[in-house]
Amino acid sequence: MQLEKFSYDNKIVRNFLFATALWGLVGFLVGLICAIEMFWPQLTNGISFLSFGRLRPLHTNAVIFAFVGNAIFAGVYHSLQRLVKARMYSDVLSKIHFWGWQLIIVAAAITLPLGYSTGKEYAELEWPIDISIALVWVIFGWNMMGTILKRRVKHLYVAIWFYIASWATVAVLHIVNSIELPVSFLKSYSMYAGVQDALVQWWYGHNAVAFFLTTPFLGLMYYYVPKAAGRPVFSYRLSIIHFWALIFIYIWAGPHHLLYTALPDWAQSLGTVFSIMLIAPSWGGMLNGLLTLRGAWDKVRDDVVLKFMVVAITAYGMVTFEGPMLSLKSLNAMTHYTDWIVGHVHLGALGWNGCMIFAMLYFIIPRIFQTKLHSQKMANWHFWLATASIIFYAIPMYWAGIVQNQMWREFNADGTLTNQNFLDTVTQLIPMYATRAIGGSIFIVGVLLMFYNLYKTVKSGKLLANEEAEAYPLAKANVKHEKEHWHRWIEKRPIQMLLLSIVVILIGGAIEMIPTFLVKSNIPSITSVQPYTPLELEGRDLYIREGCYNCHSQMIRPFRWETERYGDYSKAGEFVYDHPFQWGSKRTGPDLAREGVKTGRLYKPNDWHFNHLLVPDSVSDGSIMPRYPWLLNKLDSKTLEGKITAMRKMGVPYPEGYESKASGDMRLQAKEVAKPLYDNIDGLMISDETYDKIAAGEMKLEETEMVAVIAYLQRLGTDIYPKATKK
Amino acid sequence: MLKFIKHHLDTIDGVEIFPVLSFLIFFSVFLFALIYVVKADKSHMDEMSNLPLDNKN
């Protein structure tokens, strides 16, 4: 057999690494702005595209898909070539993949702040971008599988299994969750509604954590930890168990995001059970990673790469213990909707993903630039800043979560809520929010040090764009091993491995979701639940555009301390026309599920809402809700007809031909909603200028977006009380 | 009202099969992996675990 000469493509690795660092910084800075807005809401006063509800999706998407995404690609392109001793399958595909992904990120960075959003967390991007993501993802998979197929190493190392399974699962998740009906170029509605939409969304959301933030990184861990430590992984056997158990269990655990909601009990329990089971493989993996360093701890002391890895793996261990605990119903009842969860995810994102990525950057960049890291000392500083900042971030959030939980459920002796005014529970948290922002800033200072250090490193070296290598080709004839085992069989067959992983995760997904889809025809729907009126529908779309769901839930759980505060707990049948669902996952502000119920505790008249949306702190002293002056703009209802038609296509029972009457109905209702505003025109928080315009008839309140939002808020939760609310 | 939350799945024929099925599938996959790992020969395991260390960069 002839030794073959070839070269590794380091340029594509460099590109992805640079993109990782750059988008990481952007994502962190946007996060910092969000963090500051939480205690100083006037920071970006009046600038629509910088308001919290629009920036938070940008922050999450940037960190997950831009920072972590590019890091995954960098790590896969770097390690895969070396593990299979082959250059990437196609340089052209590599380039399309790289630039395609960056283009998607730019599109996201433009559309999200402008309010183009599907309203589903971590999947906010609108349909044209969704399609682009699917295409670029396929390019990535094609390039990866092509490389694996032309490999010069017979067996696939465990890291590659993680890559394959991650790729396949993310493809399935993204496609299933993004099925939406376009209304216009940048507006679509989720095909699923209510409970089903929630289930699909959290099946996706949970498994995005699993198969985007976790399994690719475990693959990277199984490559880079042994590599950096110069010794093989502690137990290869354990890694096999780790792999199969993890990809199999993860896919089931999604419903733990929906405990105590209107999701069927059965699905909730399934989510809990599988979440608890997840501890075993997760900790198996963590121990496998840490024990790889046994006997090499002296190395860890001097090597910043290993230090970052140890913190990353430790953080992984903590989050994967905490996660299952938060899936226990009793603990979930306390922590859901609170800042505890924000602490939890940042332990994962900053600790596990962040530190592992920093380790990779410090490990790979000097190597491909044929030089030494500019300053070990500076990297050490980065390490300590990163570690300290995670603590500074997490502790205030956990603290805030505990305070919220305690204040939300505290009762007086006479059975009334101690903190009847939700605002009191918000103002308590300001110091913790401020401390969290300090934690985030420290993290960013560390990242800036890294930028400088890596910049100097790159300057002092020269990129080895094509790294020479040689290896023997794979023998064509597959000599059958005597006692060949099924698993050994599959280690040589990447395509079969791909298919098997898909089957494994599809089984989980299907069994979890089929019952809820079947239920649609069987559910005793609440007959009084009606489709939204055209004006309410427009208002709902504005609610989605502004990202109100980032701070408000619409899902009252069946606890006395919730029903006492918000009203009757939410029923599955109330959401059947909600495309998409807007249950939310965080209560920075109060739940709004029963906001419009006239006899309810939360009910507020139209002019209150008007003033509150314009200047929240004018009616709620110390509120941290953003001001929405731009809601005084004229409502653009050009697509209303299309929206009604789209809704009907998805089964919302608007009568045939209603789309042509919709805008007339909308105007009528708008007049009605605006009437109390005109009646109290002197009490509105509008400028003199606006006042004059209204007086002169140049501006009509009934034509503003404000009126649509108010109409929607006044509709919320009213359907199950037909008599109490209908005049 | 409680039945909206609690019992609406009862209306599906044979819904009990779903959790049972999920456990069966899970345990068989898990068992397969376990058996393999226990029976795998050491030299192959060593060979596999040394793959990342097989090149200098």
Short mmCIF file of C-alpha atoms in Angstrom, two decimals, chain A residues 77-336:
data_model
loop_
_atom_site.label_atom_id
_atom_site.label_comp_id
_atom_site.label_asym_id
_atom_site.label_seq_id
_atom_site.Cartn_x
_atom_site.Cartn_y
_atom_site.Cartn_z
CA TYR A 77 -13.32 21.05 11.09
CA HIS A 78 -10.11 20.97 13.10
CA SER A 79 -10.52 17.68 14.94
CA LEU A 80 -12.40 15.71 12.28
CA GLN A 81 -9.72 16.14 9.63
CA ARG A 82 -7.14 14.84 12.08
CA LEU A 83 -9.26 12.03 13.46
CA VAL A 84 -9.98 10.59 10.03
CA LYS A 85 -6.69 11.67 8.44
CA ALA A 86 -8.28 13.42 5.52
CA ARG A 87 -8.78 16.95 4.31
CA MET A 88 -12.32 18.28 4.45
CA TYR A 89 -14.35 16.78 1.65
CA SER A 90 -14.71 20.00 -0.33
CA ASP A 91 -13.10 23.40 0.12
CA VAL A 92 -16.00 24.96 -1.74
CA LEU A 93 -18.55 23.47 0.64
CA SER A 94 -16.42 24.65 3.56
CA LYS A 95 -16.50 28.18 2.17
CA ILE A 96 -20.24 28.13 1.47
CA HIS A 97 -20.80 26.81 4.96
CA PHE A 98 -18.69 29.52 6.54
CA TRP A 99 -20.05 32.49 4.64
CA GLY A 100 -23.59 31.17 4.62
CA TRP A 101 -23.56 30.90 8.40
CA GLN A 102 -22.11 34.39 8.85
CA LEU A 103 -24.76 35.78 6.51
CA ILE A 104 -27.48 34.14 8.57
CA ILE A 105 -26.03 35.72 11.69
CA VAL A 106 -26.01 39.14 10.06
CA ALA A 107 -29.60 38.63 8.93
CA ALA A 108 -30.51 37.72 12.50
CA ALA A 109 -28.68 40.74 13.89
CA ILE A 110 -30.72 42.99 11.62
CA THR A 111 -34.17 41.40 11.75
CA LEU A 112 -34.43 40.63 15.47
CA PRO A 113 -33.92 44.21 16.69
CA LEU A 114 -36.35 45.38 14.03
CA GLY A 115 -38.96 43.16 15.62
CA TYR A 116 -39.22 40.43 13.00
CA SER A 117 -39.81 37.47 15.26
CA THR A 118 -41.78 34.26 15.29
CA GLY A 119 -42.25 34.64 19.03
CA LYS A 120 -40.79 31.21 19.85
CA GLU A 121 -37.77 31.29 22.15
CA TYR A 122 -34.40 30.46 20.55
CA ALA A 123 -36.28 30.02 17.27
CA GLU A 124 -37.28 33.63 16.74
CA LEU A 125 -35.84 33.94 13.26
CA GLU A 126 -38.40 34.34 10.51
CA TRP A 127 -39.04 31.82 7.78
CA PRO A 128 -36.62 32.95 5.03
CA ILE A 129 -33.79 32.75 7.57
CA ASP A 130 -35.09 29.41 8.82
CA ILE A 131 -34.84 28.04 5.32
CA SER A 132 -31.32 29.40 4.92
CA ILE A 133 -30.32 27.75 8.19
CA ALA A 134 -31.64 24.42 6.95
CA LEU A 135 -29.71 24.76 3.68
CA VAL A 136 -26.43 25.74 5.29
CA TRP A 137 -26.87 22.98 7.84
CA VAL A 138 -27.25 20.46 5.04
CA ILE A 139 -24.05 21.81 3.44
CA PHE A 140 -22.27 21.30 6.75
CA GLY A 141 -23.58 17.74 7.04
CA TRP A 142 -22.68 16.95 3.46
CA ASN A 143 -19.16 18.24 3.96
CA MET A 144 -18.77 16.36 7.21
CA MET A 145 -20.13 13.04 5.95
CA GLY A 146 -18.12 13.40 2.74
CA THR A 147 -14.96 13.80 4.79
CA ILE A 148 -15.82 10.80 6.92
CA LEU A 149 -16.49 8.67 3.87
CA LYS A 150 -13.09 9.40 2.35
CA ARG A 151 -11.29 8.81 5.66
CA ARG A 152 -8.04 6.96 6.09
CA VAL A 153 -8.84 5.63 9.54
CA LYS A 154 -11.18 2.69 9.69
CA HIS A 155 -12.94 3.22 12.99
CA LEU A 156 -14.69 6.38 14.00
CA TYR A 157 -13.52 7.86 17.28
CA VAL A 158 -16.30 8.61 19.78
CA ALA A 159 -16.03 12.37 19.19
CA ILE A 160 -17.21 11.81 15.63
CA TRP A 161 -20.29 9.93 16.81
CA PHE A 162 -21.20 12.94 18.87
CA TYR A 163 -20.75 15.17 15.82
CA ILE A 164 -22.91 12.94 13.63
CA ALA A 165 -25.70 12.58 16.16
CA SER A 166 -25.67 16.31 16.88
CA TRP A 167 -25.88 17.18 13.23
CA ALA A 168 -28.77 14.80 12.57
CA THR A 169 -30.76 15.80 15.61
CA VAL A 170 -30.39 19.52 15.14
CA ALA A 171 -31.61 19.11 11.56
CA VAL A 172 -34.73 17.29 12.73
CA LEU A 173 -35.39 19.72 15.57
CA HIS A 174 -34.98 22.79 13.45
CA ILE A 175 -37.23 21.57 10.68
CA VAL A 176 -40.03 20.25 12.90
CA ASN A 177 -40.13 23.33 15.10
CA SER A 178 -39.94 25.80 12.23
CA ILE A 179 -42.96 24.59 10.33
CA GLU A 180 -44.77 27.84 9.83
CA LEU A 181 -47.16 29.44 7.39
CA PRO A 182 -45.75 32.60 5.77
CA VAL A 183 -48.01 35.63 5.61
CA SER A 184 -45.51 37.99 4.07
CA PHE A 185 -41.78 38.16 3.45
CA LEU A 186 -40.84 38.44 7.11
CA LYS A 187 -43.98 37.32 8.91
CA SER A 188 -45.27 33.84 9.53
CA TYR A 189 -47.37 31.90 12.00
CA SER A 190 -46.39 28.66 13.67
CA MET A 191 -48.40 25.79 12.22
CA TYR A 192 -48.93 24.46 15.72
CA ALA A 193 -51.13 26.12 18.27
CA GLY A 194 -51.37 26.29 22.04
CA VAL A 195 -50.44 23.13 23.91
CA GLN A 196 -49.02 21.46 20.82
CA ASP A 197 -46.94 24.47 19.91
CA ALA A 198 -45.64 24.56 23.48
CA LEU A 199 -44.72 20.90 23.39
CA VAL A 200 -42.98 21.14 20.03
CA GLN A 201 -41.23 24.34 21.05
CA TRP A 202 -39.83 22.92 24.28
CA TRP A 203 -38.96 19.63 22.67
CA TYR A 204 -36.92 21.85 20.36
CA GLY A 205 -35.72 24.29 23.03
CA HIS A 206 -34.62 21.57 25.37
CA ASN A 207 -32.88 19.61 22.67
CA ALA A 208 -31.19 22.68 21.29
CA VAL A 209 -29.52 22.77 24.69
CA ALA A 210 -28.84 19.07 24.36
CA PHE A 211 -27.69 18.76 20.78
CA PHE A 212 -26.26 22.20 20.13
CA LEU A 213 -24.78 23.22 23.46
CA THR A 214 -23.99 19.80 24.89
CA THR A 215 -23.35 16.84 22.60
CA PRO A 216 -21.10 18.67 20.09
CA PHE A 217 -19.14 19.94 23.06
CA LEU A 218 -18.83 16.48 24.52
CA GLY A 219 -17.38 15.44 21.19
CA LEU A 220 -14.95 18.34 21.44
CA MET A 221 -14.18 17.39 25.02
CA TYR A 222 -13.38 13.81 24.00
CA TYR A 223 -10.92 15.16 21.45
CA TYR A 224 -9.33 18.20 23.05
CA VAL A 225 -9.01 17.07 26.66
CA PRO A 226 -6.91 14.00 25.78
CA LYS A 227 -5.07 16.09 23.24
CA ALA A 228 -4.21 18.88 25.63
CA ALA A 229 -3.35 16.49 28.44
CA GLY A 230 -1.32 14.24 26.16
CA ARG A 231 -3.03 11.10 27.38
CA PRO A 232 -5.97 9.02 26.20
CA VAL A 233 -9.43 9.41 27.62
CA PHE A 234 -9.92 7.78 31.01
CA SER A 235 -12.31 5.10 29.82
CA TYR A 236 -13.27 4.53 26.25
CA ARG A 237 -15.88 2.02 27.36
CA LEU A 238 -17.54 4.65 29.47
CA SER A 239 -17.59 7.02 26.53
CA ILE A 240 -19.63 4.54 24.51
CA ILE A 241 -22.21 4.18 27.25
CA HIS A 242 -22.13 7.92 27.69
CA PHE A 243 -22.92 8.46 24.04
CA TRP A 244 -25.83 6.08 23.62
CA ALA A 245 -27.42 6.80 26.95
CA LEU A 246 -27.14 10.55 26.47
CA ILE A 247 -28.54 10.87 23.00
CA PHE A 248 -31.26 8.47 23.90
CA ILE A 249 -32.41 10.04 27.14
CA TYR A 250 -32.01 13.69 26.26
CA ILE A 251 -34.66 13.73 23.59
CA TRP A 252 -37.39 12.79 26.06
CA ALA A 253 -36.79 15.38 28.69
CA GLY A 254 -38.31 18.44 26.95
CA PRO A 255 -41.58 18.53 28.89
CA HIS A 256 -39.71 19.44 32.07
CA HIS A 257 -39.95 23.00 30.78
CA LEU A 258 -43.72 22.78 31.04
CA LEU A 259 -44.36 21.30 34.48
CA TYR A 260 -47.63 22.38 36.09
CA THR A 261 -48.75 23.99 32.85
CA ALA A 262 -51.76 22.98 30.77
CA LEU A 263 -49.62 20.25 29.21
CA PRO A 264 -51.02 16.74 29.86
CA ASP A 265 -49.84 15.26 33.14
CA TRP A 266 -48.58 12.18 31.41
CA ALA A 267 -46.12 14.08 29.26
CA GLN A 268 -44.99 16.09 32.28
CA SER A 269 -44.15 12.97 34.27
CA LEU A 270 -42.28 11.49 31.34
CA GLY A 271 -40.19 14.64 31.18
CA THR A 272 -39.37 14.43 34.88
CA VAL A 273 -38.42 10.75 34.84
CA PHE A 274 -36.09 11.07 31.88
CA SER A 275 -34.57 14.23 33.30
CA ILE A 276 -33.60 12.42 36.49
CA MET A 277 -32.17 9.57 34.45
CA LEU A 278 -30.01 12.09 32.62
CA ILE A 279 -27.83 12.55 35.68
CA ALA A 280 -26.21 9.17 35.13
CA PRO A 281 -24.79 9.61 31.63
CA SER A 282 -24.05 13.29 32.20
CA TRP A 283 -21.98 12.57 35.26
CA GLY A 284 -20.43 9.58 33.57
CA GLY A 285 -19.21 11.96 30.89
CA MET A 286 -18.06 14.56 33.35
CA LEU A 287 -16.05 12.01 35.34
CA ASN A 288 -14.63 10.59 32.16
CA GLY A 289 -13.42 14.06 31.21
CA LEU A 290 -11.99 14.93 34.62
CA LEU A 291 -10.41 11.53 35.24
CA THR A 292 -8.58 11.82 31.95
CA LEU A 293 -6.50 14.35 33.86
CA ARG A 294 -5.72 11.98 36.74
CA GLY A 295 -2.02 11.93 37.38
CA ALA A 296 -1.66 15.04 35.26
CA TRP A 297 -2.80 17.60 37.80
CA ASP A 298 0.63 19.15 37.92
CA LYS A 299 0.17 19.91 34.24
CA VAL A 300 -3.20 21.46 34.95
CA ARG A 301 -1.56 23.90 37.30
CA ASP A 302 0.60 25.45 34.58
CA ASP A 303 -1.50 24.96 31.50
CA VAL A 304 -4.22 27.52 31.03
CA VAL A 305 -5.91 25.39 28.38
CA LEU A 306 -6.35 22.54 30.84
CA LYS A 307 -7.48 24.93 33.53
CA PHE A 308 -10.25 26.27 31.35
CA MET A 309 -11.22 22.69 30.55
CA VAL A 310 -11.44 21.74 34.19
CA VAL A 311 -13.73 24.67 34.93
CA ALA A 312 -15.81 23.87 31.85
CA ILE A 313 -16.25 20.23 32.79
CA THR A 314 -16.96 21.08 36.41
CA ALA A 315 -19.58 23.58 35.30
CA TYR A 316 -21.04 20.88 33.07
CA GLY A 317 -21.28 18.59 36.06
CA MET A 318 -23.01 21.24 38.14
CA VAL A 319 -25.55 22.23 35.49
CA THR A 320 -26.39 18.64 34.64
CA PHE A 321 -27.04 17.94 38.29
CA GLU A 322 -29.03 21.10 38.77
CA GLY A 323 -31.10 20.51 35.63
CA PRO A 324 -32.60 17.20 36.75
CA MET A 325 -33.21 18.65 40.21
CA LEU A 326 -35.13 21.53 38.64
CA SER A 327 -37.23 18.91 36.86
CA LEU A 328 -38.55 17.58 40.14
CA LYS A 329 -42.03 18.94 40.35
CA SER A 330 -41.65 20.41 43.81
CA LEU A 331 -38.42 22.26 43.00
CA ASN A 332 -39.73 23.26 39.63
CA ALA A 333 -42.75 24.87 41.22
CA MET A 334 -40.39 27.13 43.13
CA THR A 335 -37.86 27.99 40.47
CA HIS A 336 -39.84 28.12 37.21
#
